[in-house]
């Protein structure tokens, strides 16, 4: 048996909780295949280094035969070297007294330097998934400064929003999650996000029933949206810790779609250039996408209704404002 | 495609950190197969119930299509109902001022009641893996009170000790973990554990090199044993939290071996009845085992050397003493 060449997977915020939920699943071979060895480049800030050393000990003690080499570093120029995949979990953590401007201000320089590092040392074909919030604008910063990396290679995770919608529909309809298709979110990963189920359907055998025939309009535009927006806070309240396992799972789902393809629409925060929905260029915006041969395409043939158009506009305004603030702060 | 009937998986201590690392991997289909639906019965004490509710929300939000039904309960008589698998993570946590007797005293009633519950409501074919410490004696309690469950169906996890040994050998020899075979631990999951590599070999292509030819005797009986014993503490020191991901991984490895079989020796803490190594009956003792068709067998043809025999004896004495204390406490 010839062994595959190792790929390199870089993860920032690797000492955090999402990383802890993510890395063991990656190492089991679930994402890249049980015959695909890899180098694992773990990146975090200085106070995380001891935690990373402990994590590496645990990975060793898990006897993951796919791990070729592991490094722990604070330096993105070392960590992103030759990366085939970069998962950017790290971001400046939100605290209660922070305005959005504060948060954007703290994150902009982080993603500026990471963009530069990716540009300089990662493979030009690197696939980058940004997860740290405010994720859309963080991903946009990354595209701006990663000059050598095609913008299409850098996406923001909005899959958890989609997964949460499907989870909610599954409970509402008392059907398995796998029967619910083509539900997705538009726009920003924020309270403004809009879940669109006007193209969604329930698949049973070969029978497709539009979701709009199964749930009331009032619920779609009311409780459904609200529950989705508040889901993260609800989990935090119950667990006493924010979502980690489900976030890690959404990253795996998103990368599986991107790498292996998907026929149905999935939510991905992607560069808005050349979209058919009047979203201005140069934003990272959650669109319904399909994937094939390692590339994504924005769904072309959808007809958002008037309410949806209004929500797209609201998200555009919010993201244009985030972009303005972030780039202004970077000028200083 | 006909769908398989759901199996039932019960987990105690389900609100804890090992559970959080374990459950998402199970739900991905890694352990029981991507076509095997299951019910997930999550059991913990009252203060864990809110955490469990949050966990269930996250499992829903992960869109795991294999989950048929989930319950959260404090009651083992509800939680173990019809269980095909029971993973007993929960145990009374050790604190610094506790003697071993204190710890055994706190745990004995927990595993007594769980044994009774398993006996009354689980399937007679249930496979039980005990993980909570002191694991060997906790598992022994369980066998005693689970009168309707064959003793062979209840084992103590000692796989993490084995995995840690292989991890250490992999670094020492600079070889992949998958090349190192037939290394295992004897006895108690405690500082007395003895890692035996006298039957171990390095497999390269079809070439088998005995490990005793590759590492110095001084290292085998000195630093190697010591490092393995101290590994858990080292990880705790580095991470600030005890091993969770690697413990969850060892549970998966152990159950995979048990369910799907293994040709090489693996460490399992099993009932000592009818073993050929002079370990007295009615102890849960880590032996080298092979597995086939969902059953384990203690390796029959090994010739422990004198030092190993001495270590087996030491472990026997320790476990006999633990058993004496635990059963004495249960008399009160």
XYZ file of C-alpha atoms in Angstrom:
664
model
C 0.000 0.000 0.000
C 1.498 3.325 -1.014
C 0.995 5.927 1.633
C -0.451 9.323 0.736
C 1.731 12.390 1.212
C 0.853 14.234 4.440
C -1.231 17.389 4.115
C -0.851 20.275 6.546
C -3.713 21.498 8.711
C -3.228 24.733 10.668
C -5.560 25.726 13.495
C -5.541 29.022 15.392
C -7.131 29.336 18.818
C -6.005 25.744 19.160
C -5.923 25.873 22.953
C -9.628 26.707 23.115
C -12.740 24.623 23.600
C -13.879 24.445 19.977
C -10.424 23.226 19.011
C -10.568 20.536 21.692
C -13.849 19.280 20.244
C -12.583 19.549 16.671
C -9.072 18.162 16.724
C -9.768 14.653 18.023
C -12.453 14.229 15.360
C -10.066 15.385 12.640
C -7.361 13.071 13.971
C -9.683 10.080 13.845
C -9.693 10.521 10.069
C -13.331 11.588 9.901
C -12.689 14.717 7.835
C -9.758 14.041 5.534
C -10.096 10.266 5.336
C -8.650 7.377 7.287
C -5.788 7.008 4.801
C -4.725 10.677 4.723
C -1.812 11.504 7.038
C -1.328 15.130 8.081
C 0.824 17.625 9.896
C -0.997 19.484 12.623
C 0.108 23.062 13.200
C -1.413 24.366 16.417
C -1.370 28.122 16.873
C -2.392 30.206 19.864
C -1.214 33.096 21.988
C 1.510 32.663 24.614
C -0.776 31.802 27.583
C -2.149 28.907 25.509
C 1.208 27.224 24.887
C 1.166 25.003 27.973
C -2.394 23.919 27.163
C -1.261 23.073 23.628
C 1.591 20.959 24.990
C -0.937 19.061 27.083
C -3.189 18.660 24.061
C -0.315 17.253 22.005
C 0.395 14.751 24.801
C -3.234 13.661 24.644
C -3.091 13.330 20.858
C 0.014 11.154 21.222
C -1.784 9.099 23.868
C -4.681 8.616 21.471
C -2.368 6.710 19.106
C -3.646 8.560 16.041
C -1.568 6.956 13.322
C -2.504 9.664 10.789
C -0.581 12.402 12.586
C 2.749 12.891 10.839
C 4.110 15.878 12.753
C 2.733 18.391 15.248
C 3.979 21.868 16.048
C 2.768 24.384 18.627
C 3.531 28.028 17.951
C 2.466 31.599 18.631
C 3.754 32.680 15.212
C 1.318 32.516 12.268
C 4.266 32.758 9.858
C 5.469 29.436 11.262
C 2.042 27.954 11.852
C 0.606 28.538 8.376
C 3.687 27.270 6.543
C 2.641 25.045 3.628
C -0.887 24.818 5.022
C -3.459 23.022 2.863
C -6.184 23.907 5.342
C -6.361 26.710 7.890
C -9.122 26.823 10.473
C -9.126 30.195 12.203
C -10.861 29.674 15.531
C -8.922 32.295 17.442
C -10.374 35.767 17.874
C -10.390 38.395 20.558
C -13.036 37.249 23.015
C -16.145 39.379 23.400
C -16.833 40.747 26.839
C -19.956 42.348 28.203
C -18.855 45.961 28.148
C -17.574 45.858 24.595
C -19.217 47.671 21.735
C -19.080 46.135 18.291
C -16.523 48.757 17.373
C -14.273 47.657 20.240
C -14.532 44.065 19.100
C -13.821 44.877 15.465
C -10.915 47.001 16.620
C -9.382 44.171 18.583
C -9.838 41.640 15.809
C -8.860 43.617 12.738
C -5.108 43.546 13.469
C -5.239 39.824 14.312
C -6.775 38.924 10.961
C -4.571 41.401 9.130
C -1.456 39.637 10.326
C -2.965 36.199 9.764
C -3.944 37.194 6.231
C -0.392 38.348 5.556
C 1.029 35.168 7.008
C -1.292 32.962 4.934
C -0.340 34.936 1.861
C 3.342 34.540 2.474
C 3.727 30.963 3.710
C 0.586 28.867 3.078
C -0.015 26.959 -0.126
C -1.752 29.130 -2.707
C -4.492 26.488 -2.812
C -5.078 26.643 0.961
C -8.702 26.392 2.053
C -9.376 28.772 4.942
C -12.397 28.598 7.249
C -12.774 31.561 9.606
C -14.787 30.835 12.747
C -13.824 33.520 15.292
C -16.358 36.356 15.607
C -17.302 38.804 14.174
C -16.706 36.095 11.605
C -17.840 37.724 8.354
C -15.684 40.790 8.797
C -12.776 38.805 10.216
C -12.877 36.681 7.064
C -13.068 39.808 4.913
C -9.916 41.187 6.595
C -8.233 37.900 5.861
C -9.120 38.059 2.152
C -7.817 41.629 1.982
C -4.396 40.900 3.424
C -3.922 37.408 1.996
C -3.052 38.921 -1.355
C -1.656 35.747 -2.879
C -4.615 33.602 -1.897
C -7.690 33.617 -4.157
C -10.595 35.191 -2.287
C -12.678 32.122 -3.076
C -10.397 30.113 -0.795
C -11.373 32.026 2.331
C -14.808 31.519 3.839
C -16.661 32.350 7.044
C -18.449 29.601 8.947
C -22.199 30.089 8.881
C -22.983 26.382 8.847
C -23.876 26.285 12.535
C -26.727 28.725 11.841
C -27.996 26.433 9.101
C -27.598 23.318 11.243
C -29.495 24.994 14.071
C -32.369 25.820 11.690
C -32.570 22.247 10.501
C -32.447 21.056 14.100
C -35.379 23.305 14.936
C -37.395 22.183 11.912
C -36.675 18.567 12.790
C -38.248 19.064 16.220
C -41.141 21.093 14.868
C -42.022 18.494 12.222
C -40.927 15.489 14.266
C -38.827 14.278 11.333
C -35.203 13.202 11.108
C -32.740 15.996 10.307
C -31.627 14.106 7.211
C -35.088 14.553 5.674
C -34.864 18.349 5.676
C -33.131 19.922 2.681
C -32.248 23.319 1.227
C -32.623 25.456 4.334
C -29.949 28.134 4.659
C -29.121 31.554 6.093
C -28.392 34.826 4.358
C -25.994 37.506 5.454
C -24.150 38.068 8.667
C -23.501 35.576 11.439
C -25.227 37.897 13.908
C -28.701 38.532 15.273
C -29.554 39.983 11.843
C -29.122 36.607 10.099
C -32.135 35.480 8.117
C -33.025 31.826 7.741
C -34.662 31.179 4.393
C -36.797 28.107 4.063
C -38.768 29.188 1.029
C -36.705 26.699 -1.052
C -36.636 24.049 1.638
C -38.445 20.766 1.468
C -39.113 17.624 3.440
C -37.796 14.584 1.616
C -39.563 11.299 2.324
C -38.708 8.503 -0.062
C -38.813 10.328 -3.370
C -41.568 12.696 -2.220
C -40.591 16.321 -1.700
C -42.972 18.508 0.310
C -42.195 22.237 0.447
C -41.571 23.322 4.033
C -43.830 26.353 3.523
C -46.723 23.889 3.242
C -45.810 22.257 6.557
C -45.200 25.169 8.904
C -47.183 28.364 9.448
C -45.956 31.632 8.015
C -46.259 33.286 11.400
C -43.882 30.738 12.880
C -41.400 31.047 9.984
C -41.040 34.799 10.351
C -41.418 34.879 14.107
C -40.424 32.174 16.563
C -38.303 30.237 14.080
C -36.000 33.185 13.376
C -35.902 34.249 17.014
C -35.072 30.772 18.325
C -32.271 30.467 15.804
C -30.802 33.835 16.743
C -30.959 33.058 20.459
C -29.808 29.450 20.254
C -26.186 30.157 21.142
C -27.202 32.088 24.242
C -29.613 29.332 25.286
C -26.885 26.715 25.071
C -24.526 28.954 27.050
C -27.201 29.392 29.710
C -27.812 25.654 30.010
C -24.229 24.451 29.803
C -22.477 27.334 31.497
C -20.100 27.257 28.520
C -20.610 28.327 24.948
C -21.249 25.846 22.144
C -18.074 23.969 21.318
C -19.020 20.480 20.167
C -21.726 21.736 17.800
C -19.450 24.476 16.461
C -16.707 21.933 15.809
C -19.262 19.718 14.124
C -20.394 22.572 11.871
C -16.774 23.127 10.820
C -16.500 19.458 9.874
C -19.822 19.595 7.993
C -18.760 22.762 6.167
C -15.365 21.393 5.139
C -16.872 18.060 4.085
C -19.297 19.935 1.814
C -16.512 22.087 0.404
C -14.088 19.217 -0.174
C -16.380 16.372 -1.198
C -19.235 18.339 -2.752
C -22.922 18.668 -2.061
C -25.994 18.705 -4.262
C -28.195 20.568 -1.829
C -27.758 24.156 -0.763
C -25.539 24.751 2.233
C -24.781 28.010 4.061
C -21.304 29.370 3.475
C -20.013 32.865 4.168
C -18.262 33.642 0.898
C -16.962 36.631 -1.022
C -19.901 38.458 -2.569
C -18.231 39.327 -5.906
C -20.486 38.397 -8.865
C -23.526 37.264 -6.886
C -26.972 37.555 -8.474
C -28.726 38.902 -5.351
C -27.681 42.555 -5.370
C -25.261 42.111 -2.515
C -22.449 44.616 -3.176
C -18.964 43.331 -3.948
C -16.261 42.796 -1.368
C -18.334 41.517 1.519
C -18.210 38.082 3.113
C -21.858 37.139 3.073
C -23.709 33.924 3.877
C -25.216 32.605 0.639
C -26.813 29.308 -0.328
C -23.989 27.439 -2.061
C -23.422 24.137 -3.769
C -19.983 22.568 -3.935
C -18.228 20.437 -6.509
C -14.595 19.414 -7.038
C -13.419 21.462 -4.069
C -15.069 24.704 -5.172
C -18.278 26.437 -4.114
C -20.815 28.218 -6.294
C -23.500 30.598 -5.110
C -26.949 29.253 -6.036
C -27.969 31.183 -9.119
C -31.631 30.525 -9.685
C -33.353 31.477 -6.456
C -36.071 34.100 -6.201
C -35.970 35.647 -2.729
C -39.366 37.008 -1.721
C -39.831 40.612 -0.666
C -39.289 39.946 3.024
C -36.132 38.027 2.261
C -34.882 40.847 0.037
C -35.488 43.257 2.906
C -33.483 41.040 5.240
C -30.658 40.704 2.708
C -30.570 44.503 2.534
C -30.458 44.775 6.326
C -27.542 42.339 6.459
C -25.742 44.203 3.700
C -26.048 47.456 5.636
C -24.738 45.842 8.797
C -21.779 44.258 7.039
C -20.920 47.413 5.085
C -20.822 49.243 8.404
C -18.641 46.544 10.007
C -16.290 46.764 7.049
C -16.121 50.550 7.298
C -15.261 50.426 10.987
C -12.701 47.655 10.637
C -10.819 49.264 7.764
C -10.925 52.672 9.398
C -9.360 51.199 12.523
C -6.634 49.577 10.475
C -5.617 52.927 9.037
C -4.403 54.192 12.406
C -32.524 0.641 2.042
C -33.875 -1.014 5.181
C -32.905 0.847 8.256
C -31.306 -0.947 11.179
C -33.186 -1.068 14.476
C -31.855 1.516 16.930
C -29.575 0.273 19.693
C -29.494 1.934 23.118
C -26.344 3.498 24.518
C -26.379 4.624 28.157
C -23.707 6.917 29.568
C -23.277 7.942 33.202
C -21.350 11.055 34.182
C -22.701 12.360 30.895
C -22.403 16.002 31.949
C -18.651 15.675 32.421
C -15.675 16.412 30.220
C -14.904 12.867 29.065
C -18.527 12.508 27.987
C -18.327 15.754 26.027
C -15.312 14.415 24.137
C -16.891 10.994 23.670
C -20.489 11.662 22.682
C -19.934 13.724 19.538
C -17.561 11.053 18.226
C -20.107 8.329 18.929
C -22.845 10.396 17.276
C -20.783 10.843 14.130
C -21.112 7.083 13.646
C -17.441 6.379 14.299
C -18.040 3.649 16.875
C -21.226 1.807 15.965
C -21.209 2.527 12.233
C -22.665 5.259 10.048
C -25.800 3.157 9.397
C -26.567 2.269 13.013
C -29.159 4.522 14.664
C -29.252 4.652 18.449
C -31.015 5.956 21.509
C -28.794 7.987 23.775
C -29.562 7.741 27.490
C -27.629 10.398 29.372
C -27.340 9.922 33.112
C -25.872 12.216 35.725
C -26.608 13.636 39.159
C -29.080 16.475 39.642
C -26.598 19.394 39.290
C -25.648 18.026 35.863
C -29.169 18.085 34.408
C -28.997 21.604 33.008
C -25.630 20.821 31.410
C -27.166 17.704 29.860
C -30.034 19.756 28.424
C -27.476 22.069 26.842
C -25.561 19.081 25.514
C -28.718 17.654 23.952
C -29.337 21.019 22.268
C -25.847 20.862 20.826
C -26.378 17.305 19.614
C -29.592 18.424 17.900
C -27.700 21.352 16.373
C -25.103 18.942 15.043
C -27.780 17.320 12.868
C -26.679 13.812 13.786
C -29.131 11.727 11.810
C -28.235 8.543 13.708
C -29.756 9.743 16.982
C -33.191 8.193 17.363
C -34.126 9.405 20.836
C -32.321 11.072 23.719
C -33.201 11.083 27.400
C -31.565 12.858 30.330
C -32.104 11.351 33.759
C -30.712 11.049 37.267
C -32.241 7.594 37.616
C -30.139 4.601 36.520
C -33.279 2.440 36.464
C -34.592 4.697 33.704
C -31.241 5.379 32.060
C -30.118 1.770 31.671
C -33.458 0.530 30.317
C -32.866 -1.813 27.357
C -29.253 -0.673 27.112
C -27.057 -2.493 24.616
C -24.028 -0.537 25.794
C -23.392 1.220 29.098
C -20.386 3.464 29.552
C -19.936 4.306 33.220
C -17.935 7.516 33.343
C -19.465 8.864 36.525
C -17.722 8.316 39.843
C -17.234 10.256 43.022
C -14.433 12.705 42.243
C -11.163 12.317 44.076
C -10.014 15.228 46.178
C -6.647 15.906 47.729
C -7.488 15.039 51.308
C -9.117 11.734 50.488
C -7.622 8.403 51.381
C -8.218 5.476 49.066
C -10.634 4.127 51.656
C -12.688 7.351 51.517
C -12.826 7.123 47.751
C -13.821 3.470 47.721
C -16.432 4.282 50.338
C -17.995 7.008 48.222
C -17.997 4.911 45.062
C -19.109 1.525 46.338
C -22.779 2.554 46.825
C -22.841 4.265 43.403
C -21.724 1.139 41.583
C -23.901 -1.084 43.767
C -27.015 0.762 42.650
C -25.843 0.947 39.048
C -25.133 -2.781 39.065
C -28.632 -3.457 40.373
C -30.155 -1.157 37.775
C -28.220 -2.798 34.938
C -29.317 -6.181 36.192
C -32.962 -5.206 36.308
C -33.483 -3.102 33.195
C -30.592 -3.429 30.724
C -30.467 -6.108 28.044
C -28.833 -9.272 29.347
C -26.327 -8.920 26.499
C -25.361 -5.367 27.495
C -21.670 -4.535 27.162
C -20.537 -2.373 30.092
C -17.322 -0.333 30.175
C -16.485 1.182 33.554
C -14.241 4.242 33.405
C -14.741 6.105 36.715
C -11.975 5.514 39.264
C -11.006 3.452 41.194
C -12.033 1.691 38.027
C -11.111 -1.941 38.707
C -12.970 -2.110 41.996
C -15.882 -0.021 40.698
C -16.241 -2.545 37.869
C -16.019 -5.413 40.364
C -18.871 -3.886 42.414
C -20.877 -3.654 39.225
C -20.343 -7.337 38.405
C -21.375 -8.287 41.950
C -24.686 -6.444 41.920
C -25.570 -6.932 38.253
C -26.636 -10.483 38.998
C -28.426 -11.058 35.698
C -25.554 -9.794 33.573
C -22.729 -12.222 32.739
C -19.534 -11.031 34.422
C -17.790 -11.207 31.068
C -19.975 -8.311 29.893
C -18.551 -5.858 32.407
C -15.029 -4.549 31.938
C -12.818 -1.777 33.325
C -11.077 0.596 30.953
C -7.317 0.111 31.052
C -6.819 0.938 27.379
C -5.584 4.467 28.071
C -2.648 2.974 29.980
C -1.831 0.782 26.987
C -2.237 3.664 24.541
C 0.054 5.837 26.648
C 2.718 3.111 26.587
C 2.536 2.828 22.828
C 2.669 6.617 22.563
C 5.826 6.643 24.632
C 7.451 3.845 22.636
C 6.554 5.634 19.424
C 8.497 8.706 20.558
C 11.384 6.664 21.922
C 11.789 4.688 18.683
C 10.669 7.488 16.385
C 8.196 5.123 14.721
C 4.502 5.447 13.990
C 2.192 4.183 16.739
C 0.640 1.734 14.286
C 3.957 -0.113 13.990
C 4.034 -1.040 17.681
C 2.149 -4.186 18.646
C 1.382 -6.353 21.666
C 2.214 -3.917 24.443
C -0.190 -4.067 27.372
C -0.613 -3.469 31.093
C -1.239 -5.903 33.917
C -3.336 -5.317 36.983
C -4.783 -2.217 38.512
C -5.358 1.131 36.829
C -3.205 2.810 39.473
C 0.415 3.695 40.074
C 1.035 -0.034 40.564
C 0.175 -0.854 36.943
C 2.880 -2.734 35.080
C 3.453 -2.247 31.377
C 4.704 -5.443 29.792
C 6.539 -5.149 26.520
C 8.284 -8.519 26.647
C 5.846 -9.744 23.957
C 5.828 -6.471 22.040
C 7.352 -5.981 18.634
C 7.964 -3.347 16.027
C 6.233 -4.257 12.781
C 7.817 -2.891 9.603
C 6.483 -4.431 6.423
C 6.416 -8.097 7.390
C 9.438 -7.763 9.692
C 8.828 -8.106 13.405
C 11.539 -6.886 15.751
C 11.065 -7.615 19.460
C 10.901 -4.371 21.419
C 13.309 -5.783 23.990
C 15.968 -5.672 21.265
C 15.271 -1.996 20.583
C 15.119 -0.415 24.025
C 17.390 -0.832 27.037
C 16.285 -2.937 29.967
C 17.049 -0.101 32.366
C 14.623 2.150 30.476
C 11.904 -0.525 30.338
C 11.882 -1.090 34.072
C 12.636 2.508 35.013
C 11.696 5.605 33.103
C 9.186 3.859 30.843
C 7.057 2.628 33.751
C 7.412 5.886 35.658
C 6.434 8.077 32.701
C 3.380 5.942 32.072
C 2.287 6.112 35.695
C 2.750 9.892 35.827
C 1.294 10.681 32.411
C -2.163 11.640 33.650
C -0.683 14.065 36.170
C 1.602 15.580 33.525
C -1.332 16.233 31.208
C -3.303 17.776 34.077
C -0.358 20.018 34.876
C -0.012 21.192 31.276
C -3.670 21.590 30.417
C -5.032 22.644 33.774
C -7.676 19.957 33.233
C -7.438 16.203 33.358
C -7.286 14.055 30.219
C -10.661 13.971 28.524
C -10.099 13.644 24.778
C -7.548 10.850 25.161
C -9.727 9.048 27.709
C -12.719 9.265 25.363
C -10.503 7.990 22.570
C -9.387 5.011 24.674
C -13.045 4.141 25.323
C -13.686 4.152 21.577
C -10.569 2.051 20.931
C -11.568 -0.414 23.649
C -15.138 -0.802 22.411
C -13.994 -1.124 18.796
C -11.674 -3.949 19.822
C -14.406 -5.644 21.837
C -17.099 -5.305 19.163
C -15.144 -5.758 15.948
C -12.319 -7.976 17.199
C -8.565 -7.670 17.317
C -5.730 -10.050 16.534
C -3.163 -8.321 18.683
C -3.219 -8.155 22.458
C -5.067 -5.227 23.961
C -5.397 -4.215 27.616
C -8.796 -4.859 29.137
C -9.732 -4.955 32.798
C -11.739 -8.166 32.939
C -12.987 -10.659 35.491
C -10.086 -12.825 36.600
C -11.987 -16.135 36.789
C -10.126 -18.942 34.969
C -7.011 -16.977 34.053
C -3.711 -18.859 33.623
C -1.553 -16.303 35.488
C -2.327 -17.155 39.113
C -4.477 -14.101 39.613
C -7.150 -15.138 42.141
C -10.776 -15.301 41.058
C -13.233 -12.463 41.435
C -10.997 -9.527 40.683
C -11.232 -7.116 37.766
C -7.681 -7.202 36.484
C -6.025 -5.768 33.394
C -4.949 -8.673 31.202
C -3.702 -8.936 27.626
C -6.819 -9.917 25.693
C -7.812 -10.716 22.148
C -11.361 -10.214 20.926
C -13.539 -12.073 18.425
C -17.263 -12.006 17.665
C -17.981 -9.578 20.480
C -16.201 -11.568 23.174
C -12.794 -11.230 24.793
C -10.340 -13.964 25.735
C -7.368 -13.622 28.056
C -4.145 -14.437 26.202
C -3.269 -17.978 27.224
C 0.241 -18.662 26.087
C 2.348 -15.889 27.592
C 5.274 -16.507 29.923
C 5.628 -13.532 32.251
C 9.198 -13.170 33.480
C 10.050 -13.063 37.173
C 9.817 -9.298 37.466
C 6.462 -9.304 35.741
C 5.211 -12.057 38.054
C 6.288 -9.951 41.013
C 4.350 -6.975 39.619
C 1.282 -9.112 38.975
C 1.463 -10.223 42.609
C 1.743 -6.617 43.794
C -1.321 -5.661 41.765
C -3.232 -8.660 43.077
C -2.487 -7.618 46.655
C -3.600 -4.058 45.973
C -6.841 -5.134 44.325
C -7.633 -7.732 46.983
C -7.254 -4.980 49.564
C -9.476 -2.585 47.561
C -12.081 -5.319 47.287
C -11.936 -6.021 51.019
C -12.433 -2.342 51.876
C -15.226 -1.789 49.354
C -17.248 -4.820 50.414
C -16.720 -4.110 54.082
C -18.086 -0.590 53.571
C -21.120 -1.935 51.767
C -21.994 -4.083 54.766
C -22.748 -1.037 56.913
